[in-house]
Every structure is written in C-alpha cells, then in structure tokens.
Amino acid sequence: AMKAYKRVVECMKDEKEAGLAEDLKAERHTLLLAGHLNLSLVFLKKGGPRNAIEAADEALKLDPDNVKAIFRRGQVR
C-alpha cells in the first residue's frame, strides 16, 4: 500500500496545475490530499512516526483545516 500511495503522490506532484481545467485541478488536489493522508496512516501503523507527521503536514499544506490530517498528527504525537 505504501508504494502505491507514494506513487500517487509523486505522479500528482509532477503534474503541473498550469494549463489544467478547473475540474482537473480539483481532482488533482483531492488525489494528492488523499495520498498524503493514506501515507500518514500507513506510516503510523508501520512505526514510522516522523514520516507519518511529515505526510500529515503535507496534507495540511494542501488543506489547513483538514480534520483527518490534524487527527493523524495528533495520534503520532
């Protein structure tokens, strides 16, 4: 699962927002956010607390009010 989520994040980060239609920008944002949140969960369960916090922080950069990212970060701490 970790490899799959990392790949989603890598692919979406490489995809440039410039030139994308608004609906595609929203879809990219949603996929990138979900990838970071899922990575945070996998790292939390696999015992990588630093990586779990980093993934949750990346999710919070995309959506500062995301409750799931805040919760994941709190679980680790």
CSV table of N, CA and C in Angstrom, one decimal:
chain,number,residue,atom,x,y,z
A,1,ALA,N,0.8,-1.2,0.0
A,1,ALA,CA,0.0,0.0,0.0
A,1,ALA,C,0.9,1.3,0.0
A,2,MET,N,2.0,1.2,0.8
A,2,MET,CA,2.8,2.4,0.9
A,2,MET,C,3.4,2.8,-0.5
A,3,LYS,N,3.8,1.8,-1.3
A,3,LYS,CA,4.4,2.0,-2.6
A,3,LYS,C,3.3,2.7,-3.5
A,4,ALA,N,2.1,2.2,-3.4
A,4,ALA,CA,1.0,2.7,-4.3
A,4,ALA,C,0.7,4.2,-3.9
A,5,TYR,N,0.6,4.5,-2.6
A,5,TYR,CA,0.3,5.9,-2.2
A,5,TYR,C,1.5,6.8,-2.5
A,6,LYS,N,2.7,6.3,-2.4
A,6,LYS,CA,3.9,7.1,-2.7
A,6,LYS,C,3.8,7.5,-4.2
A,7,ARG,N,3.5,6.5,-5.0
A,7,ARG,CA,3.4,6.7,-6.5
A,7,ARG,C,2.3,7.7,-6.8
A,8,VAL,N,1.2,7.7,-6.2
A,8,VAL,CA,0.1,8.6,-6.4
A,8,VAL,C,0.6,10.0,-6.1
A,9,VAL,N,1.3,10.2,-4.9
A,9,VAL,CA,1.8,11.5,-4.5
A,9,VAL,C,2.8,12.0,-5.5
A,10,GLU,N,3.8,11.1,-5.9
A,10,GLU,CA,4.8,11.5,-6.9
A,10,GLU,C,4.2,11.9,-8.2
A,11,CYS,N,3.2,11.2,-8.7
A,11,CYS,CA,2.6,11.5,-10.0
A,11,CYS,C,1.8,12.8,-10.0
A,12,MET,N,1.1,13.0,-8.9
A,12,MET,CA,0.3,14.2,-8.8
A,12,MET,C,1.2,15.5,-8.5
A,13,LYS,N,2.3,15.3,-7.8
A,13,LYS,CA,3.2,16.4,-7.6
A,13,LYS,C,3.9,16.8,-8.9
A,14,ASP,N,4.2,15.8,-9.7
A,14,ASP,CA,4.8,16.1,-11.0
A,14,ASP,C,3.9,16.8,-12.0
A,15,GLU,N,2.6,16.5,-11.8
A,15,GLU,CA,1.6,17.1,-12.7
A,15,GLU,C,1.4,18.6,-12.4
A,16,LYS,N,1.7,19.4,-13.4
A,16,LYS,CA,1.6,20.9,-13.2
A,16,LYS,C,0.2,21.3,-13.2
A,17,GLU,N,-0.2,22.3,-12.4
A,17,GLU,CA,-1.5,22.8,-12.3
A,17,GLU,C,-1.8,23.8,-13.5
A,18,ALA,N,-0.7,24.4,-14.0
A,18,ALA,CA,-0.9,25.4,-15.0
A,18,ALA,C,-1.4,24.7,-16.3
A,19,GLY,N,-2.4,25.2,-16.9
A,19,GLY,CA,-3.0,24.6,-18.1
A,19,GLY,C,-4.0,23.6,-17.8
A,20,LEU,N,-4.3,23.2,-16.6
A,20,LEU,CA,-5.3,22.2,-16.3
A,20,LEU,C,-6.7,22.9,-16.2
A,21,ALA,N,-7.7,22.3,-16.6
A,21,ALA,CA,-9.0,22.8,-16.4
A,21,ALA,C,-9.4,22.8,-14.9
A,22,GLU,N,-10.3,23.6,-14.5
A,22,GLU,CA,-10.6,23.7,-13.1
A,22,GLU,C,-11.1,22.4,-12.4
A,23,ASP,N,-11.8,21.6,-13.2
A,23,ASP,CA,-12.3,20.3,-12.6
A,23,ASP,C,-11.1,19.4,-12.4
A,24,LEU,N,-10.1,19.5,-13.3
A,24,LEU,CA,-8.9,18.6,-13.2
A,24,LEU,C,-8.0,19.1,-12.1
A,25,LYS,N,-8.0,20.4,-11.8
A,25,LYS,CA,-7.2,20.9,-10.7
A,25,LYS,C,-7.8,20.4,-9.4
A,26,ALA,N,-9.1,20.4,-9.3
A,26,ALA,CA,-9.8,19.9,-8.1
A,26,ALA,C,-9.6,18.4,-7.9
A,27,GLU,N,-9.6,17.7,-9.0
A,27,GLU,CA,-9.4,16.2,-8.9
A,27,GLU,C,-7.9,16.0,-8.5
A,28,ARG,N,-7.0,16.7,-9.0
A,28,ARG,CA,-5.6,16.6,-8.7
A,28,ARG,C,-5.4,16.9,-7.2
A,29,HIS,N,-6.0,17.9,-6.7
A,29,HIS,CA,-5.9,18.3,-5.3
A,29,HIS,C,-6.5,17.2,-4.4
A,30,THR,N,-7.6,16.7,-4.8
A,30,THR,CA,-8.2,15.6,-4.0
A,30,THR,C,-7.4,14.4,-3.9
A,31,LEU,N,-6.8,14.0,-5.1
A,31,LEU,CA,-5.9,12.8,-5.1
A,31,LEU,C,-4.7,13.0,-4.3
A,32,LEU,N,-4.1,14.2,-4.4
A,32,LEU,CA,-2.8,14.5,-3.7
A,32,LEU,C,-3.1,14.5,-2.2
A,33,LEU,N,-4.2,15.1,-1.8
A,33,LEU,CA,-4.6,15.1,-0.3
A,33,LEU,C,-4.8,13.7,0.2
A,34,ALA,N,-5.6,12.9,-0.6
A,34,ALA,CA,-5.8,11.5,-0.1
A,34,ALA,C,-4.6,10.7,-0.1
A,35,GLY,N,-3.7,10.9,-1.0
A,35,GLY,CA,-2.4,10.2,-1.0
A,35,GLY,C,-1.6,10.5,0.3
A,36,HIS,N,-1.5,11.8,0.6
A,36,HIS,CA,-0.8,12.2,1.8
A,36,HIS,C,-1.4,11.6,3.1
A,37,LEU,N,-2.7,11.7,3.1
A,37,LEU,CA,-3.4,11.2,4.3
A,37,LEU,C,-3.3,9.7,4.5
A,38,ASN,N,-3.4,8.9,3.4
A,38,ASN,CA,-3.2,7.5,3.4
A,38,ASN,C,-1.7,7.1,3.8
A,39,LEU,N,-0.8,7.9,3.2
A,39,LEU,CA,0.6,7.6,3.6
A,39,LEU,C,0.8,7.8,5.1
A,40,SER,N,0.2,8.9,5.6
A,40,SER,CA,0.3,9.1,7.0
A,40,SER,C,-0.2,8.0,7.9
A,41,LEU,N,-1.3,7.4,7.5
A,41,LEU,CA,-1.9,6.2,8.2
A,41,LEU,C,-1.0,5.0,8.1
A,42,VAL,N,-0.4,4.8,6.9
A,42,VAL,CA,0.4,3.6,6.7
A,42,VAL,C,1.7,3.8,7.6
A,43,PHE,N,2.3,5.0,7.6
A,43,PHE,CA,3.5,5.2,8.4
A,43,PHE,C,3.1,5.1,9.9
A,44,LEU,N,2.0,5.5,10.2
A,44,LEU,CA,1.6,5.4,11.6
A,44,LEU,C,1.5,3.9,12.1
A,45,LYS,N,0.9,3.1,11.2
A,45,LYS,CA,0.8,1.7,11.5
A,45,LYS,C,2.1,0.9,11.4
A,46,LYS,N,3.0,1.4,10.6
A,46,LYS,CA,4.3,0.7,10.4
A,46,LYS,C,5.4,1.2,11.3
A,47,GLY,N,5.0,2.1,12.2
A,47,GLY,CA,6.0,2.6,13.1
A,47,GLY,C,7.0,3.6,12.7
A,48,GLY,N,6.6,4.4,11.7
A,48,GLY,CA,7.4,5.5,11.2
A,48,GLY,C,6.9,6.8,11.6
A,49,PRO,N,7.0,7.2,12.9
A,49,PRO,CA,6.3,8.4,13.4
A,49,PRO,C,6.7,9.7,12.7
A,50,ARG,N,8.0,9.8,12.4
A,50,ARG,CA,8.5,11.0,11.7
A,50,ARG,C,7.9,11.1,10.3
A,51,ASN,N,7.8,10.0,9.6
A,51,ASN,CA,7.2,10.0,8.3
A,51,ASN,C,5.7,10.3,8.3
A,52,ALA,N,5.1,9.8,9.3
A,52,ALA,CA,3.6,10.0,9.5
A,52,ALA,C,3.3,11.4,9.7
A,53,ILE,N,4.1,12.1,10.5
A,53,ILE,CA,3.9,13.5,10.8
A,53,ILE,C,4.2,14.3,9.5
A,54,GLU,N,5.3,14.0,8.8
A,54,GLU,CA,5.6,14.7,7.5
A,54,GLU,C,4.5,14.6,6.5
A,55,ALA,N,3.9,13.4,6.4
A,55,ALA,CA,2.8,13.2,5.4
A,55,ALA,C,1.6,13.9,5.9
A,56,ALA,N,1.3,14.0,7.2
A,56,ALA,CA,0.1,14.7,7.7
A,56,ALA,C,0.4,16.2,7.4
A,57,ASP,N,1.6,16.7,7.6
A,57,ASP,CA,1.9,18.1,7.4
A,57,ASP,C,1.8,18.5,5.9
A,58,GLU,N,2.1,17.6,5.0
A,58,GLU,CA,1.9,17.8,3.6
A,58,GLU,C,0.5,17.9,3.3
A,59,ALA,N,-0.3,17.1,3.9
A,59,ALA,CA,-1.8,17.2,3.7
A,59,ALA,C,-2.3,18.5,4.2
A,60,LEU,N,-1.8,19.0,5.4
A,60,LEU,CA,-2.2,20.2,5.9
A,60,LEU,C,-1.8,21.4,5.1
A,61,LYS,N,-0.7,21.3,4.3
A,61,LYS,CA,-0.3,22.4,3.4
A,61,LYS,C,-1.4,22.5,2.3
A,62,LEU,N,-2.0,21.4,1.9
A,62,LEU,CA,-3.0,21.4,0.9
A,62,LEU,C,-4.3,21.9,1.4
A,63,ASP,N,-4.6,21.5,2.7
A,63,ASP,CA,-5.9,21.8,3.3
A,63,ASP,C,-5.7,22.1,4.8
A,64,PRO,N,-5.4,23.3,5.2
A,64,PRO,CA,-5.0,23.6,6.6
A,64,PRO,C,-6.1,23.2,7.6
A,65,ASP,N,-7.3,23.1,7.2
A,65,ASP,CA,-8.4,22.7,8.2
A,65,ASP,C,-8.8,21.3,8.1
A,66,ASN,N,-8.0,20.4,7.5
A,66,ASN,CA,-8.4,19.0,7.3
A,66,ASN,C,-8.3,18.3,8.7
A,67,VAL,N,-9.5,17.9,9.1
A,67,VAL,CA,-9.6,17.3,10.4
A,67,VAL,C,-8.8,15.9,10.5
A,68,LYS,N,-8.8,15.2,9.4
A,68,LYS,CA,-8.2,13.9,9.4
A,68,LYS,C,-6.7,14.1,9.5
A,69,ALA,N,-6.1,15.0,8.9
A,69,ALA,CA,-4.7,15.3,8.9
A,69,ALA,C,-4.3,15.7,10.4
A,70,ILE,N,-5.1,16.6,10.9
A,70,ILE,CA,-4.8,17.0,12.3
A,70,ILE,C,-4.9,15.8,13.3
A,71,PHE,N,-5.9,15.0,13.1
A,71,PHE,CA,-6.0,13.8,13.9
A,71,PHE,C,-4.9,12.9,13.8
A,72,ARG,N,-4.4,12.6,12.5
A,72,ARG,CA,-3.3,11.7,12.3
A,72,ARG,C,-2.0,12.3,13.0
A,73,ARG,N,-1.8,13.5,12.9
A,73,ARG,CA,-0.6,14.1,13.5
A,73,ARG,C,-0.7,14.0,15.0
A,74,GLY,N,-1.9,14.2,15.6
A,74,GLY,CA,-2.2,14.0,17.0
A,74,GLY,C,-1.9,12.6,17.5
A,75,GLN,N,-2.4,11.6,16.6
A,75,GLN,CA,-2.2,10.2,17.0
A,75,GLN,C,-0.7,9.9,17.2
A,76,VAL,N,0.1,10.4,16.3
A,76,VAL,CA,1.5,10.2,16.3
A,76,VAL,C,2.2,10.8,17.6
A,77,ARG,N,1.8,12.0,17.9
A,77,ARG,CA,2.4,12.7,19.0
A,77,ARG,C,1.9,12.1,20.3
